[in-house]
Coordinates of N, CA, C and O in Angstrom, one line a residue:
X10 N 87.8 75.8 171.8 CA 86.6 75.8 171.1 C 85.5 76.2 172.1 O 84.6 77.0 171.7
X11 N 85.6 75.9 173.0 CA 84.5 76.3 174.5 C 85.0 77.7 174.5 O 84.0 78.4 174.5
X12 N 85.8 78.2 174.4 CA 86.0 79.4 174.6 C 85.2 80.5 173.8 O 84.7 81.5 174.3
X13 N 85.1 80.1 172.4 CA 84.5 80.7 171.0 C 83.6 80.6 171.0 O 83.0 81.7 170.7
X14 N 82.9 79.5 171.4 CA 81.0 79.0 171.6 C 80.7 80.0 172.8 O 79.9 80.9 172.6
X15 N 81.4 80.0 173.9 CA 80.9 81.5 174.7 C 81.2 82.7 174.2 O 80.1 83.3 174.1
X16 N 82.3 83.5 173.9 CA 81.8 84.7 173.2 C 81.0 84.9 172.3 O 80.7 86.1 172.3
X17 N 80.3 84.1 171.3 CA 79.5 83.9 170.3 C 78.6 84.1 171.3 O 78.4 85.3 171.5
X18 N 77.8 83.3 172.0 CA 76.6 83.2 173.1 C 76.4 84.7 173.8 O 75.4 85.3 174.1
X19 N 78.0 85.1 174.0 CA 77.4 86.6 174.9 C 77.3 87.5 174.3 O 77.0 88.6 174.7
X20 N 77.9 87.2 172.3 CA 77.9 88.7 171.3 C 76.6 88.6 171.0 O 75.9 89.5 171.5
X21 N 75.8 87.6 170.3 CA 74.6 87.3 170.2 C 73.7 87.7 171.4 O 73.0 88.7 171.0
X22 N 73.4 87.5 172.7 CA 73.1 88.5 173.9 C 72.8 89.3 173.7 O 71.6 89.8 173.4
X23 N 74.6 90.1 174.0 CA 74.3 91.3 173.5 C 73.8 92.0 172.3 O 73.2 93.1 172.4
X24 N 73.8 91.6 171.4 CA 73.1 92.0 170.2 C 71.6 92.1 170.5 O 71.0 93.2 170.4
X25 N 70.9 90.9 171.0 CA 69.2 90.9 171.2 C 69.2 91.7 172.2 O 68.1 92.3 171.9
X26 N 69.8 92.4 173.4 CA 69.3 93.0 173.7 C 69.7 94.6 173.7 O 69.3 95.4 174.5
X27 N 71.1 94.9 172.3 CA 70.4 95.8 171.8 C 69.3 96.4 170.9 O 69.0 97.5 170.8
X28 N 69.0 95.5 170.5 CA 67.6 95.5 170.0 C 66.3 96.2 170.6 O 65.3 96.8 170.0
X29 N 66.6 95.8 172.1 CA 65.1 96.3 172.6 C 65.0 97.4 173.0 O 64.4 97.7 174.0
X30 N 65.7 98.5 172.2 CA 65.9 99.9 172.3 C 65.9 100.9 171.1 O 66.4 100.3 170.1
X31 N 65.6 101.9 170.9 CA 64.9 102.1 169.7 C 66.2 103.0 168.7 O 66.1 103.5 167.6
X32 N 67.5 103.0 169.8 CA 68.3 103.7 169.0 C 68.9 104.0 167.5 O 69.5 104.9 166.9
X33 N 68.4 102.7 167.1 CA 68.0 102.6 165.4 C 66.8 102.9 164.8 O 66.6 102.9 163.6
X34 N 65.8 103.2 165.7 CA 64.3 103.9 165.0 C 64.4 102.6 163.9 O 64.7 102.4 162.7
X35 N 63.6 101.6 165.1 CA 63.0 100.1 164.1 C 61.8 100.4 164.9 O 61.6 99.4 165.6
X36 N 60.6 101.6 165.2 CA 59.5 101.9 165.1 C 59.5 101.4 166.5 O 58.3 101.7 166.8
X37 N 60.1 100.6 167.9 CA 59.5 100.4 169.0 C 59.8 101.6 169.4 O 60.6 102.5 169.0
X38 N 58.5 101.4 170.8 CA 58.5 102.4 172.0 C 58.6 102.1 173.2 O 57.8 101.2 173.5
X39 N 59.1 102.3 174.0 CA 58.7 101.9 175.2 C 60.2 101.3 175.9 O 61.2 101.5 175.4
X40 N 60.1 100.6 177.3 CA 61.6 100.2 177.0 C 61.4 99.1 178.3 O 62.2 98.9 179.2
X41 N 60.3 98.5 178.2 CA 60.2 97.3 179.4 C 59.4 96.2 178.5 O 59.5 95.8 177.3
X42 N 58.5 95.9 179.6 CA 57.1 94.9 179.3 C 55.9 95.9 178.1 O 55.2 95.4 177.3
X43 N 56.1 97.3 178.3 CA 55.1 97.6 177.4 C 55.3 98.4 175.9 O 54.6 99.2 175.3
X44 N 56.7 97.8 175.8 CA 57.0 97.9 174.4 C 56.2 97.8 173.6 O 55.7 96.7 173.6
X45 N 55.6 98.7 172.5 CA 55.2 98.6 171.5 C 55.3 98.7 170.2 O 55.9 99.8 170.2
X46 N 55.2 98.3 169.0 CA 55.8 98.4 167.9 C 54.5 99.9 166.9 O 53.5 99.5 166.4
X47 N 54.8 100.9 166.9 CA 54.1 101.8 166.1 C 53.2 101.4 165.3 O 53.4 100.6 164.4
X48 N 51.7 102.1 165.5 CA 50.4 101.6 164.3 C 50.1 100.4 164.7 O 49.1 99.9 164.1
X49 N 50.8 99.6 165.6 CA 50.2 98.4 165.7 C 49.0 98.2 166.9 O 49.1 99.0 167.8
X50 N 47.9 97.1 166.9 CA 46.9 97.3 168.1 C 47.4 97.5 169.1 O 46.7 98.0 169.9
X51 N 48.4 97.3 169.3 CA 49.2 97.4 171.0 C 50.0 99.1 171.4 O 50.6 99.3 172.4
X52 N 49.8 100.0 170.4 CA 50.2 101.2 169.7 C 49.3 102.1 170.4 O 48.9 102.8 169.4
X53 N 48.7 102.6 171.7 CA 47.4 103.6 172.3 C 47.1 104.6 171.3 O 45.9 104.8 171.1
X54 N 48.0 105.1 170.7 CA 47.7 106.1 169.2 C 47.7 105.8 168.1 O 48.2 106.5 167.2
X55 N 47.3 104.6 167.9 CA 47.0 103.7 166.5 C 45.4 103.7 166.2 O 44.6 103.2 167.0
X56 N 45.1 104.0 165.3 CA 43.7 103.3 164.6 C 43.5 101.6 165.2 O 42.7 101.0 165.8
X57 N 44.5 101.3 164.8 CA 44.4 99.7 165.0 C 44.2 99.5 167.0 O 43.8 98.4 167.5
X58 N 44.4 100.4 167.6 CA 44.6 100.0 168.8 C 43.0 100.7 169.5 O 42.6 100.4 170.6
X59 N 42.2 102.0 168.4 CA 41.0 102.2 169.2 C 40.0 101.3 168.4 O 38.8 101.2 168.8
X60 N 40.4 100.7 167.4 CA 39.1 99.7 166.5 C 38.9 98.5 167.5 O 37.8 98.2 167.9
X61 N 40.1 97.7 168.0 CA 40.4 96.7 169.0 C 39.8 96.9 170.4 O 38.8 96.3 170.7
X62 N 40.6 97.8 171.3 CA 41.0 97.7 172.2 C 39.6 98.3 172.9 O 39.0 97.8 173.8
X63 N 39.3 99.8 172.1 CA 38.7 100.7 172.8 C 37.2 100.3 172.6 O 36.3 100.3 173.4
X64 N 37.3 99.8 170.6 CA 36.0 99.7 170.2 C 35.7 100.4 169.3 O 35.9 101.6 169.6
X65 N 35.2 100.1 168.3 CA 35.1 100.7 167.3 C 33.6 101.3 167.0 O 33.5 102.4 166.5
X66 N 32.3 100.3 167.5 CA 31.2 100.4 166.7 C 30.3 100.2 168.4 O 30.8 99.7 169.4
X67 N 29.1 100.5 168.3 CA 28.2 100.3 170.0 C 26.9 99.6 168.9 O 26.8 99.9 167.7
X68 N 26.1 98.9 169.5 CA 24.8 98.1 168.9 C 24.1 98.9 169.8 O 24.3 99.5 170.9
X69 N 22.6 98.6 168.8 CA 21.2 99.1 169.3 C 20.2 98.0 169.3 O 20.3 96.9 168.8
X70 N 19.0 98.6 170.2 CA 18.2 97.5 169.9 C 17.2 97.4 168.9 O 17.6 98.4 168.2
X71 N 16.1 97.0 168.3 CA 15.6 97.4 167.4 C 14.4 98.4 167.1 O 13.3 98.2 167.5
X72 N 14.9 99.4 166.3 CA 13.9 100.4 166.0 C 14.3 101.1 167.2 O 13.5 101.6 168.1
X73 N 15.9 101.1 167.3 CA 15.7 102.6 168.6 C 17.4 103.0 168.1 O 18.3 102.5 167.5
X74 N 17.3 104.2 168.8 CA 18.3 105.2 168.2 C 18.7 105.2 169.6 O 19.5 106.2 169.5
X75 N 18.7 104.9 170.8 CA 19.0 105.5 172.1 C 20.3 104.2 172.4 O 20.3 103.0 172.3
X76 N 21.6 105.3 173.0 CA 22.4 104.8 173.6 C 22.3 103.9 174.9 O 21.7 104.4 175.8
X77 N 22.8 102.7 175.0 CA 22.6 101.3 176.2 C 23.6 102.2 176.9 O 24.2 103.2 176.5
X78 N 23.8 101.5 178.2 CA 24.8 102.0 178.7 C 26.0 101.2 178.6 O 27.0 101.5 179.3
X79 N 26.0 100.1 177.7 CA 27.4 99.5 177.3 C 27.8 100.5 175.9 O 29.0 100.4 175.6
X80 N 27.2 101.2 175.2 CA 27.4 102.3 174.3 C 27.7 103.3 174.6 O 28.3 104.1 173.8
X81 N 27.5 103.7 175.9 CA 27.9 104.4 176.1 C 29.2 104.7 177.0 O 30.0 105.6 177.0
X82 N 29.3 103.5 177.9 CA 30.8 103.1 178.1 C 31.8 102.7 177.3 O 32.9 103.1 177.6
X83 N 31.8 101.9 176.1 CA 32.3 102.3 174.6 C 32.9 103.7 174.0 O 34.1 103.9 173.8
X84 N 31.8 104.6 173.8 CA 31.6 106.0 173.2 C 32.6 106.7 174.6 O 33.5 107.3 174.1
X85 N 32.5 106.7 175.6 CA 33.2 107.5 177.0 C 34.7 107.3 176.6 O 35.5 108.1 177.2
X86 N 35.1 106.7 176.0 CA 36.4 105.7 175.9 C 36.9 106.6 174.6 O 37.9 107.2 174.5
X87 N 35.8 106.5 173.4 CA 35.9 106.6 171.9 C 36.7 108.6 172.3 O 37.8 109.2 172.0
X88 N 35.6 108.9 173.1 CA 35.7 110.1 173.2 C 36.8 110.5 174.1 O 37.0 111.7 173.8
X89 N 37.6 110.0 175.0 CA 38.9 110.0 175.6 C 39.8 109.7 174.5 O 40.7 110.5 174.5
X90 N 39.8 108.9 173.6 CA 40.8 108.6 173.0 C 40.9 109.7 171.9 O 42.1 109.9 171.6
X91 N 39.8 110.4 171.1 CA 40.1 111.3 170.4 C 40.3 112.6 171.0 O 40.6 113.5 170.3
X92 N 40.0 112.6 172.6 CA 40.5 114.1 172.8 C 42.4 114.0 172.9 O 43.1 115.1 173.0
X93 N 43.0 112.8 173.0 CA 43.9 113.2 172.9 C 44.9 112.3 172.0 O 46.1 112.0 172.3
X94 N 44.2 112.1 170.7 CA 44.2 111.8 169.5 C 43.7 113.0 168.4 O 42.8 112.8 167.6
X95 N 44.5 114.5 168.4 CA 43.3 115.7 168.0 C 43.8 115.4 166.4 O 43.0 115.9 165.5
X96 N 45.2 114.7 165.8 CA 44.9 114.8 164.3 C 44.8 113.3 163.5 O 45.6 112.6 162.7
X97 N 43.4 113.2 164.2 CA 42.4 112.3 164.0 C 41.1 113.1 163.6 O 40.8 114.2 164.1
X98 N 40.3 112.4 162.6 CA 38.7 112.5 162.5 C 37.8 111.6 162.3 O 38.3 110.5 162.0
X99 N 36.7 111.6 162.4 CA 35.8 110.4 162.3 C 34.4 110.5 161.7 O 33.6 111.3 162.1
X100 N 34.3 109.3 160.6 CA 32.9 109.4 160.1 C 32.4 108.5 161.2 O 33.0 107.6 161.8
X101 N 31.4 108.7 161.4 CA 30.3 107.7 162.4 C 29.2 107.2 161.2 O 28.6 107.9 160.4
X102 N 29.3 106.0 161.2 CA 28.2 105.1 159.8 C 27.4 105.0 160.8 O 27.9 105.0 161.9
X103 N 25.6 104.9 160.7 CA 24.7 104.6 161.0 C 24.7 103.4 160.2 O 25.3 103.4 159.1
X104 N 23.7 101.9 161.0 CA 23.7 100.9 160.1 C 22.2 100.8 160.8 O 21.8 101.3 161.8
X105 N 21.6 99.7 159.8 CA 20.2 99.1 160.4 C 20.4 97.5 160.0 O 21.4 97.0 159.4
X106 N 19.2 96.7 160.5 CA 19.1 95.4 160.0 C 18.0 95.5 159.2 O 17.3 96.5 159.0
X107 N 17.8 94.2 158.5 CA 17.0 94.1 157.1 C 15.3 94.4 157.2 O 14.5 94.3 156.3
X108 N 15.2 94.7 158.7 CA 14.0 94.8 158.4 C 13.4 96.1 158.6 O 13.9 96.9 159.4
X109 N 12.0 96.3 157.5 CA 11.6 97.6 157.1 C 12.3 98.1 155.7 O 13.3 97.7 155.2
X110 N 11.3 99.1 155.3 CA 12.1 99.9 154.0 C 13.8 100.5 153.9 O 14.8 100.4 154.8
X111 N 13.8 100.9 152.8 CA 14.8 101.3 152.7 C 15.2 102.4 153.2 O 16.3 102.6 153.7
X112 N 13.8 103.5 153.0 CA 14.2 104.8 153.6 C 14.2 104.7 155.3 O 15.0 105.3 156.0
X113 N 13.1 103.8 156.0 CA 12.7 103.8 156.8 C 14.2 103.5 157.9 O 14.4 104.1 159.0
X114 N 15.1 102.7 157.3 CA 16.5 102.0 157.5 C 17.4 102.8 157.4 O 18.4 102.7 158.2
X115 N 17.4 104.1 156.3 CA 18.0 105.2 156.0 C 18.3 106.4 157.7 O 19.0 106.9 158.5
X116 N 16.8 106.3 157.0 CA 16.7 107.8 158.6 C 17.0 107.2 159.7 O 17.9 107.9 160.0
X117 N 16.8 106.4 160.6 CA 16.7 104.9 161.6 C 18.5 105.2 161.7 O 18.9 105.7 162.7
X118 N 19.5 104.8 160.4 CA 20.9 104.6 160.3 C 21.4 106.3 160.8 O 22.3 106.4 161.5
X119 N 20.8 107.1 160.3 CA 20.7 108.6 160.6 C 20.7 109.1 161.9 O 21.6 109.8 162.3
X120 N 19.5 108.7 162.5 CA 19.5 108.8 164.4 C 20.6 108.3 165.2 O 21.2 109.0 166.1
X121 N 21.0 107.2 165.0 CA 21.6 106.2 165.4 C 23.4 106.9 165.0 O 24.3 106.8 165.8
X122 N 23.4 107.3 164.3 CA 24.9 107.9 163.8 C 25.1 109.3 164.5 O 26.1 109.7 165.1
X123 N 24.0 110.0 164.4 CA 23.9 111.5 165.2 C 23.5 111.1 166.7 O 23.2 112.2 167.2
X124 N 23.4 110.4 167.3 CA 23.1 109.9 168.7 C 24.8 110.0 169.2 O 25.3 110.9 169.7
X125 N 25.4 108.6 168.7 CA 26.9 108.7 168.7 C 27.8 110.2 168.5 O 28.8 110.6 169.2
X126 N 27.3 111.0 167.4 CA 27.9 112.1 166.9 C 27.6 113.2 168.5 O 28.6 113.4 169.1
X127 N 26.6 113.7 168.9 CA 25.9 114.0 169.8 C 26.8 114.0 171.2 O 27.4 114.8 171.9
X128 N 26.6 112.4 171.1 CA 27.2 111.9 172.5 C 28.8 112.8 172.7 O 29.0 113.7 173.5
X129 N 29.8 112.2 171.6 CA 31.4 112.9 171.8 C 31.3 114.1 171.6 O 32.3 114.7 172.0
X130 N 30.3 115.0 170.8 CA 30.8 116.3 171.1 C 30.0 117.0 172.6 O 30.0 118.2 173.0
X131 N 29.3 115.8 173.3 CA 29.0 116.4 175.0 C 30.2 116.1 175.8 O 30.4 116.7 176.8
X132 N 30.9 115.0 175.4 CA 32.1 115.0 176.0 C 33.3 115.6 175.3 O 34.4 115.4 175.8
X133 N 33.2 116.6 174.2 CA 34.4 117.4 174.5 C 35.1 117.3 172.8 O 36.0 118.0 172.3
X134 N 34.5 116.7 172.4 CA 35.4 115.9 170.6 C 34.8 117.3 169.8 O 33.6 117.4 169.9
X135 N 35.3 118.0 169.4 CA 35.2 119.3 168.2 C 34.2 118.5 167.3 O 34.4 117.4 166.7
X136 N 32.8 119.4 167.2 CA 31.8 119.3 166.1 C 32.8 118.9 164.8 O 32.6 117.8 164.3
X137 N 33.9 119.7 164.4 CA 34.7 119.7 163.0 C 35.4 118.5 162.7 O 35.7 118.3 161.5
X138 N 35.6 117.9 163.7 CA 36.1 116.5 163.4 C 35.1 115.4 163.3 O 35.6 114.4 162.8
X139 N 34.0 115.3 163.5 CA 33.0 114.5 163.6 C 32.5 114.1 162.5 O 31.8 115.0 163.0
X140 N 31.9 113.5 161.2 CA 30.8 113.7 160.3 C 30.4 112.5 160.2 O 31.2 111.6 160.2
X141 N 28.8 112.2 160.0 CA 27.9 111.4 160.0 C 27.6 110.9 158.6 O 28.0 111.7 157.7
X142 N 26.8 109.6 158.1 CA 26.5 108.6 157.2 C 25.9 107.8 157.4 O 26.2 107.1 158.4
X143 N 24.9 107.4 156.6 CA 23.7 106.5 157.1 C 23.6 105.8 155.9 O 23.3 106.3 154.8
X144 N 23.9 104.3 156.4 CA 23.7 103.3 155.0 C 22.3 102.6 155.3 O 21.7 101.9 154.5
X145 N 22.1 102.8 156.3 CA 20.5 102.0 156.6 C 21.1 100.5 156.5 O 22.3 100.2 156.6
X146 N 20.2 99.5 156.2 CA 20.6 98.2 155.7 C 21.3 97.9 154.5 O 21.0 96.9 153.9
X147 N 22.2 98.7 154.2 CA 22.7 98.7 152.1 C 23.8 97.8 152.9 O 23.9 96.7 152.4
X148 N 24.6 97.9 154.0 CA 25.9 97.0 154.6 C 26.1 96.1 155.5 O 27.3 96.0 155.8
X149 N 25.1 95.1 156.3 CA 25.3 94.4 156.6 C 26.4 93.5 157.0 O 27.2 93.2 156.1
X150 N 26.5 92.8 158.2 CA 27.7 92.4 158.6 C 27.3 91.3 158.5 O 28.2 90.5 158.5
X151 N 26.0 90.7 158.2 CA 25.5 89.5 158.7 C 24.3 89.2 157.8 O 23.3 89.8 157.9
X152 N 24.4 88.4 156.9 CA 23.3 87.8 156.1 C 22.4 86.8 156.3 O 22.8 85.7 156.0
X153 N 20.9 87.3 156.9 CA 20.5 85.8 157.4 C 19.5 86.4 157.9 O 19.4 87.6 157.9
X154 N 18.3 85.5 158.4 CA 16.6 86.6 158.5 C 16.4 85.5 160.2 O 15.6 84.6 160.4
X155 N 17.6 86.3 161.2 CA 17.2 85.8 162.6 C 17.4 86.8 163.4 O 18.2 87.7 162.9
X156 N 17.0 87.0 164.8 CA 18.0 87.6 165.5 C 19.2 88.1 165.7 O 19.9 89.2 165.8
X157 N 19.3 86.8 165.7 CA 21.5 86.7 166.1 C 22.5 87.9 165.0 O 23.5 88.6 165.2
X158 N 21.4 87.5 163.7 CA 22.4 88.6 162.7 C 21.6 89.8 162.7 O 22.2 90.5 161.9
X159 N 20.6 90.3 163.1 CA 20.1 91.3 162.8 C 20.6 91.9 164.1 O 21.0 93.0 163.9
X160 N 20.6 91.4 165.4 CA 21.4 92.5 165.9 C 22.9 93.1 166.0 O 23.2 94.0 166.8
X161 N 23.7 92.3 165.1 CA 24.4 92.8 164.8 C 24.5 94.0 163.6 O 25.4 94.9 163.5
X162 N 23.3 94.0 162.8 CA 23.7 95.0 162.1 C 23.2 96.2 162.5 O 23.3 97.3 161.9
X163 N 22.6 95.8 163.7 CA 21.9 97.6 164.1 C 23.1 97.7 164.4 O 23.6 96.9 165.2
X164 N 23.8 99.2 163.8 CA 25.2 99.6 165.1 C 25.1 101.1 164.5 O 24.3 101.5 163.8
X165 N 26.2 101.6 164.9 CA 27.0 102.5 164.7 C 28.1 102.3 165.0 O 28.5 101.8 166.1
X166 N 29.5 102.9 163.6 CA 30.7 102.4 163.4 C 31.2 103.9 163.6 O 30.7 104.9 163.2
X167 N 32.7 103.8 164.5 CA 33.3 105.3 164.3 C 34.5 104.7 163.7 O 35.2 103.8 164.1
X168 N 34.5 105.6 162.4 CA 35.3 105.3 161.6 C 36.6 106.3 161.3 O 36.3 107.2 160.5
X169 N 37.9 106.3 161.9 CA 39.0 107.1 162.1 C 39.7 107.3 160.4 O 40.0 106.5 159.6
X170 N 39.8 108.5 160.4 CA 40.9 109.2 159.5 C 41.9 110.0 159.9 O 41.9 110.5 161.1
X171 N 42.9 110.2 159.0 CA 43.9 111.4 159.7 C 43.4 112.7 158.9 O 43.0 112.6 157.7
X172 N 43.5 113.6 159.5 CA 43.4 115.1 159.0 C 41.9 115.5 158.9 O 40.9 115.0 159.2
X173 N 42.1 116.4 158.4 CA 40.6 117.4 158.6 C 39.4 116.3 157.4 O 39.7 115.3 156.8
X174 N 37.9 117.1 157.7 CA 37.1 116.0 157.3 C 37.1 117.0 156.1 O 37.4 118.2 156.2
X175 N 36.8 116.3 154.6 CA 36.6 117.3 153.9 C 35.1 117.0 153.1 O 34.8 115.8 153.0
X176 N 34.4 117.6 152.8 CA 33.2 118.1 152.2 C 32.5 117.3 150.6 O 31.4 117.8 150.2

């Protein structure tokens, strides 16, 4: 019986660690500690892994369209990852917080999206992949008339697709 309980123990073994090899294409990569499972945040060429990891969106302060320099350490990144991410594209959303008009929130979400847009095609990202959107205050992350949530809604979001932008 001891005998059976060990070959069981070392077929099972062996079994888990053929597993940690992709020769059945079960979507890992890798073949140590930085195994990753495809599309997933842990994935360097995943959506899920530049929304996470790299960052997805940079905040402003209010009534200004000018990149901080944590936006732009964000955006330095955004823009490394799509130069070698090329069939990828990206809308960049301009956002505002609730305060001021509508239009005034509009154009405001406009600067703030073409600032970002701007920034990655000085570092190198094709105008053609790029395209801009300005919701002004229509989307909100945060509902509430203080600080804390209004600076969250000033941002700009780079928003990833696959394949060409279309019209």
């Amino acid at each position: 019986m001891k005998h059976i309980a060990m070959t069981a123990l070392f077929v099972g073994a062996l079994a888990v660690s053929a597993c940690s090899n992709d020769r059945f294409g079960n979507g890992r990569f890798g073949g140590g500690s930085g195994d990753f499972v495809a599309g997933s945040p842990s994935d360097p060429r995943s959506p899920a892994y530049f929304n996470q990891t790299i960052g997805d969106r940079v905040l402003f302060a209010v009534d200004q369209s000018t990149l901080s320099p944590e936006a732009v350490q964000v955006l330095t990144q955004q823009a490394t990852w799509l130069m070698e991410n090329t069939s990828y594209t990206a809308v960049i959303e301009g956002h505002a917080d609730e305060q001021g008009t509508r239009e005034y929130n509009l154009a405001l979400g406009a600067r703030r999206a073409s600032a970002v847009q701007n920034f990655l095609i000085d570092r190198g990202v094709a105008p053609n992949r790029l395209q801009t959107v300005s919701y002004g205050k229509e989307r909100p992350l945060e509902i509430c008339s203080d600080e804390l949530c209004y600076s969250k809604n000033r941002r700009a979001v780079t928003v990833l697709a696959a394949g060409a932008i279309t019209s």
